[in-house]
């Protein structure tokens, strides 16, 4: 939906005026479609839902996760979920969105297991969440390309 609603700093610094300006629409149009900041952010986050298409390799699938998190709206989602500055409802929406993405991310491990790329004794949740945490570290803290060296 409104890709322009992905704030660099979530919550209190989100401005409907800036969203309208960036989208090159009138503020009243934004308010008509999304009467609250929470509704606006929820619509923007809804556009981030993905099933992480099978690329054919574990490495390719993890690159797809990294690509999502390194997009401005993916980064904004992660920042909103962990930011002390995020308004309560917006932070809760972000955390819910991330939680809903857990199953599609874990499906990456199941596909890798089926292709023989995954050790049977490796816990998918522990490994995948550790890798996603490393990707988030690269994107959010180092401001680096998560697929780089």
PDB file of C-alpha atoms in Angstrom:
ATOM      1  CA  UNK A   1       0.000   0.000   0.000  1.00  0.00           C
ATOM      2  CA  UNK A   2       1.551   3.317   0.978  1.00  0.00           C
ATOM      3  CA  UNK A   3       5.257   2.641   0.550  1.00  0.00           C
ATOM      4  CA  UNK A   4       5.792   6.292   1.398  1.00  0.00           C
ATOM      5  CA  UNK A   5       4.658   5.599   4.951  1.00  0.00           C
ATOM      6  CA  UNK A   6       7.884   3.846   5.861  1.00  0.00           C
ATOM      7  CA  UNK A   7       9.469   6.299   8.279  1.00  0.00           C
ATOM      8  CA  UNK A   8      13.198   6.352   8.867  1.00  0.00           C
ATOM      9  CA  UNK A   9      12.542   6.876  12.557  1.00  0.00           C
ATOM     10  CA  UNK A  10       9.271   5.298  13.621  1.00  0.00           C
ATOM     11  CA  UNK A  11       6.455   6.542  15.748  1.00  0.00           C
ATOM     12  CA  UNK A  12       6.394  10.065  17.020  1.00  0.00           C
ATOM     13  CA  UNK A  13       8.425  11.474  14.100  1.00  0.00           C
ATOM     14  CA  UNK A  14       6.053  10.030  11.489  1.00  0.00           C
ATOM     15  CA  UNK A  15       4.247  12.924   9.876  1.00  0.00           C
ATOM     16  CA  UNK A  16       1.153  12.673   7.701  1.00  0.00           C
ATOM     17  CA  UNK A  17       2.263  15.933   6.074  1.00  0.00           C
ATOM     18  CA  UNK A  18       5.600  14.359   5.054  1.00  0.00           C
ATOM     19  CA  UNK A  19       3.888  11.194   3.841  1.00  0.00           C
ATOM     20  CA  UNK A  20       1.495  13.257   1.690  1.00  0.00           C
ATOM     21  CA  UNK A  21       4.341  15.385   0.351  1.00  0.00           C
ATOM     22  CA  UNK A  22       6.477  12.365  -0.507  1.00  0.00           C
ATOM     23  CA  UNK A  23       3.508  10.635  -2.187  1.00  0.00           C
ATOM     24  CA  UNK A  24       2.692  13.879  -3.999  1.00  0.00           C
ATOM     25  CA  UNK A  25      -0.906  13.845  -2.779  1.00  0.00           C
ATOM     26  CA  UNK A  26      -3.016  16.078  -0.592  1.00  0.00           C
ATOM     27  CA  UNK A  27      -2.900  15.476   3.168  1.00  0.00           C
ATOM     28  CA  UNK A  28      -6.694  15.124   3.255  1.00  0.00           C
ATOM     29  CA  UNK A  29      -6.443  12.212   0.817  1.00  0.00           C
ATOM     30  CA  UNK A  30      -4.015  10.415   3.105  1.00  0.00           C
ATOM     31  CA  UNK A  31      -6.246  11.079   6.123  1.00  0.00           C
ATOM     32  CA  UNK A  32      -9.343   9.892   4.248  1.00  0.00           C
ATOM     33  CA  UNK A  33      -7.755   6.534   3.395  1.00  0.00           C
ATOM     34  CA  UNK A  34      -5.890   6.105   6.702  1.00  0.00           C
ATOM     35  CA  UNK A  35      -7.517   8.118   9.516  1.00  0.00           C
ATOM     36  CA  UNK A  36      -4.784   7.320  12.067  1.00  0.00           C
ATOM     37  CA  UNK A  37      -1.009   6.952  12.005  1.00  0.00           C
ATOM     38  CA  UNK A  38      -1.472   3.375  13.122  1.00  0.00           C
ATOM     39  CA  UNK A  39      -3.727   2.623  10.119  1.00  0.00           C
ATOM     40  CA  UNK A  40      -1.203   4.243   7.779  1.00  0.00           C
ATOM     41  CA  UNK A  41       1.705   2.255   9.218  1.00  0.00           C
ATOM     42  CA  UNK A  42      -0.339  -0.973   9.201  1.00  0.00           C
ATOM     43  CA  UNK A  43      -1.099  -0.484   5.493  1.00  0.00           C
ATOM     44  CA  UNK A  44       2.575   0.142   4.744  1.00  0.00           C
ATOM     45  CA  UNK A  45       3.595  -2.948   6.712  1.00  0.00           C
ATOM     46  CA  UNK A  46       0.990  -5.049   4.940  1.00  0.00           C
ATOM     47  CA  UNK A  47       2.963  -4.518   1.742  1.00  0.00           C
ATOM     48  CA  UNK A  48       5.947  -6.242   3.351  1.00  0.00           C
ATOM     49  CA  UNK A  49       4.242  -9.608   3.743  1.00  0.00           C
ATOM     50  CA  UNK A  50       6.072 -12.206   1.743  1.00  0.00           C
ATOM     51  CA  UNK A  51       6.431 -15.953   1.502  1.00  0.00           C
ATOM     52  CA  UNK A  52      10.100 -15.751   0.463  1.00  0.00           C
ATOM     53  CA  UNK A  53       9.999 -17.533  -2.870  1.00  0.00           C
ATOM     54  CA  UNK A  54      12.235 -20.556  -3.226  1.00  0.00           C
ATOM     55  CA  UNK A  55      15.379 -19.435  -5.034  1.00  0.00           C
ATOM     56  CA  UNK A  56      16.705 -22.976  -5.258  1.00  0.00           C
ATOM     57  CA  UNK A  57      19.459 -22.617  -2.645  1.00  0.00           C
ATOM     58  CA  UNK A  58      19.718 -21.827   1.053  1.00  0.00           C
ATOM     59  CA  UNK A  59      22.142 -19.007   0.229  1.00  0.00           C
ATOM     60  CA  UNK A  60      19.717 -17.506  -2.290  1.00  0.00           C
ATOM     61  CA  UNK A  61      16.814 -17.742   0.132  1.00  0.00           C
ATOM     62  CA  UNK A  62      18.822 -15.983   2.869  1.00  0.00           C
ATOM     63  CA  UNK A  63      19.787 -13.278   0.371  1.00  0.00           C
ATOM     64  CA  UNK A  64      16.049 -12.744  -0.246  1.00  0.00           C
ATOM     65  CA  UNK A  65      15.515 -12.188   3.494  1.00  0.00           C
ATOM     66  CA  UNK A  66      18.474  -9.804   3.558  1.00  0.00           C
ATOM     67  CA  UNK A  67      17.069  -7.926   0.560  1.00  0.00           C
ATOM     68  CA  UNK A  68      13.740  -7.428   2.348  1.00  0.00           C
ATOM     69  CA  UNK A  69      15.388  -6.171   5.523  1.00  0.00           C
ATOM     70  CA  UNK A  70      17.700  -3.837   3.618  1.00  0.00           C
ATOM     71  CA  UNK A  71      14.826  -2.138   1.739  1.00  0.00           C
ATOM     72  CA  UNK A  72      13.803   1.158   3.390  1.00  0.00           C
ATOM     73  CA  UNK A  73      10.441  -0.221   4.455  1.00  0.00           C
ATOM     74  CA  UNK A  74      12.022  -3.410   5.833  1.00  0.00           C
ATOM     75  CA  UNK A  75      14.526  -1.385   7.802  1.00  0.00           C
ATOM     76  CA  UNK A  76      11.736   0.888   9.082  1.00  0.00           C
ATOM     77  CA  UNK A  77       9.750  -2.174  10.178  1.00  0.00           C
ATOM     78  CA  UNK A  78      12.700  -3.547  12.140  1.00  0.00           C
ATOM     79  CA  UNK A  79      13.449  -0.140  13.664  1.00  0.00           C
ATOM     80  CA  UNK A  80       9.803   0.324  14.674  1.00  0.00           C
ATOM     81  CA  UNK A  81       9.748  -3.042  16.414  1.00  0.00           C
ATOM     82  CA  UNK A  82      12.836  -2.320  18.520  1.00  0.00           C
ATOM     83  CA  UNK A  83      12.817   1.453  18.899  1.00  0.00           C
ATOM     84  CA  UNK A  84      12.259   3.114  22.240  1.00  0.00           C
ATOM     85  CA  UNK A  85      10.967   6.107  20.241  1.00  0.00           C
ATOM     86  CA  UNK A  86       8.176   4.158  18.558  1.00  0.00           C
ATOM     87  CA  UNK A  87       4.656   4.978  19.633  1.00  0.00           C
ATOM     88  CA  UNK A  88       3.193   1.990  21.516  1.00  0.00           C
ATOM     89  CA  UNK A  89       0.609   0.930  18.924  1.00  0.00           C
ATOM     90  CA  UNK A  90       3.065   1.317  16.044  1.00  0.00           C
ATOM     91  CA  UNK A  91       5.734  -0.688  17.872  1.00  0.00           C
ATOM     92  CA  UNK A  92       3.150  -3.398  18.599  1.00  0.00           C
ATOM     93  CA  UNK A  93       2.099  -3.477  14.919  1.00  0.00           C
ATOM     94  CA  UNK A  94       5.735  -3.831  13.852  1.00  0.00           C
ATOM     95  CA  UNK A  95       6.400  -6.598  16.368  1.00  0.00           C
ATOM     96  CA  UNK A  96       3.262  -8.441  15.202  1.00  0.00           C
ATOM     97  CA  UNK A  97       4.334  -8.137  11.557  1.00  0.00           C
ATOM     98  CA  UNK A  98       7.764  -9.563  12.359  1.00  0.00           C
ATOM     99  CA  UNK A  99       6.177 -12.377  14.371  1.00  0.00           C
ATOM    100  CA  UNK A 100       3.889 -13.241  11.436  1.00  0.00           C
ATOM    101  CA  UNK A 101       6.948 -13.525   9.184  1.00  0.00           C
ATOM    102  CA  UNK A 102       8.470 -16.260  11.375  1.00  0.00           C
ATOM    103  CA  UNK A 103       6.706 -19.138   9.588  1.00  0.00           C
ATOM    104  CA  UNK A 104       7.721 -18.077   6.059  1.00  0.00           C
ATOM    105  CA  UNK A 105      11.302 -17.582   7.257  1.00  0.00           C
ATOM    106  CA  UNK A 106      11.349 -21.003   8.917  1.00  0.00           C
ATOM    107  CA  UNK A 107      10.089 -22.504   5.633  1.00  0.00           C
ATOM    108  CA  UNK A 108      13.530 -21.612   4.249  1.00  0.00           C
ATOM    109  CA  UNK A 109      15.065 -24.223   6.564  1.00  0.00           C
ATOM    110  CA  UNK A 110      12.535 -26.857   5.529  1.00  0.00           C
ATOM    111  CA  UNK A 111      13.304 -26.273   1.850  1.00  0.00           C
ATOM    112  CA  UNK A 112      17.032 -26.434   2.572  1.00  0.00           C
ATOM    113  CA  UNK A 113      16.524 -29.697   4.460  1.00  0.00           C
ATOM    114  CA  UNK A 114      14.603 -31.156   1.503  1.00  0.00           C
ATOM    115  CA  UNK A 115      17.469 -30.181  -0.842  1.00  0.00           C
ATOM    116  CA  UNK A 116      20.065 -31.740   1.463  1.00  0.00           C
ATOM    117  CA  UNK A 117      21.581 -28.364   2.406  1.00  0.00           C
ATOM    118  CA  UNK A 118      20.638 -28.620   6.081  1.00  0.00           C
ATOM    119  CA  UNK A 119      22.098 -30.799   8.821  1.00  0.00           C
ATOM    120  CA  UNK A 120      19.398 -32.933  10.399  1.00  0.00           C
ATOM    121  CA  UNK A 121      20.597 -32.131  13.926  1.00  0.00           C
ATOM    122  CA  UNK A 122      20.472 -28.343  13.394  1.00  0.00           C
ATOM    123  CA  UNK A 123      17.468 -26.640  15.032  1.00  0.00           C
ATOM    124  CA  UNK A 124      15.841 -24.570  12.238  1.00  0.00           C
ATOM    125  CA  UNK A 125      14.422 -21.904  14.542  1.00  0.00           C
ATOM    126  CA  UNK A 126      17.707 -21.347  16.352  1.00  0.00           C
ATOM    127  CA  UNK A 127      19.806 -21.222  13.176  1.00  0.00           C
ATOM    128  CA  UNK A 128      17.430 -19.118  11.067  1.00  0.00           C
ATOM    129  CA  UNK A 129      16.727 -16.617  13.849  1.00  0.00           C
ATOM    130  CA  UNK A 130      20.459 -16.314  14.535  1.00  0.00           C
ATOM    131  CA  UNK A 131      21.115 -15.627  10.848  1.00  0.00           C
ATOM    132  CA  UNK A 132      18.252 -13.100  10.660  1.00  0.00           C
ATOM    133  CA  UNK A 133      19.662 -11.434  13.776  1.00  0.00           C
ATOM    134  CA  UNK A 134      23.048 -11.152  12.058  1.00  0.00           C
ATOM    135  CA  UNK A 135      21.377  -9.655   8.982  1.00  0.00           C
ATOM    136  CA  UNK A 136      19.521  -7.122  11.157  1.00  0.00           C
ATOM    137  CA  UNK A 137      22.784  -6.245  12.903  1.00  0.00           C
ATOM    138  CA  UNK A 138      24.431  -5.493   9.541  1.00  0.00           C
ATOM    139  CA  UNK A 139      21.475  -3.413   8.335  1.00  0.00           C
ATOM    140  CA  UNK A 140      20.479  -1.559  11.514  1.00  0.00           C
ATOM    141  CA  UNK A 141      23.722  -1.105  13.402  1.00  0.00           C
ATOM    142  CA  UNK A 142      26.478  -1.230  10.800  1.00  0.00           C
ATOM    143  CA  UNK A 143      24.398   0.327   7.994  1.00  0.00           C
ATOM    144  CA  UNK A 144      26.072  -2.212   5.705  1.00  0.00           C
ATOM    145  CA  UNK A 145      24.993  -4.419   2.849  1.00  0.00           C
ATOM    146  CA  UNK A 146      23.917  -7.616   4.633  1.00  0.00           C
ATOM    147  CA  UNK A 147      25.034  -9.756   1.699  1.00  0.00           C
ATOM    148  CA  UNK A 148      28.543  -8.330   1.584  1.00  0.00           C
ATOM    149  CA  UNK A 149      31.749  -9.676   3.099  1.00  0.00           C
TER     150      UNK A 149
END
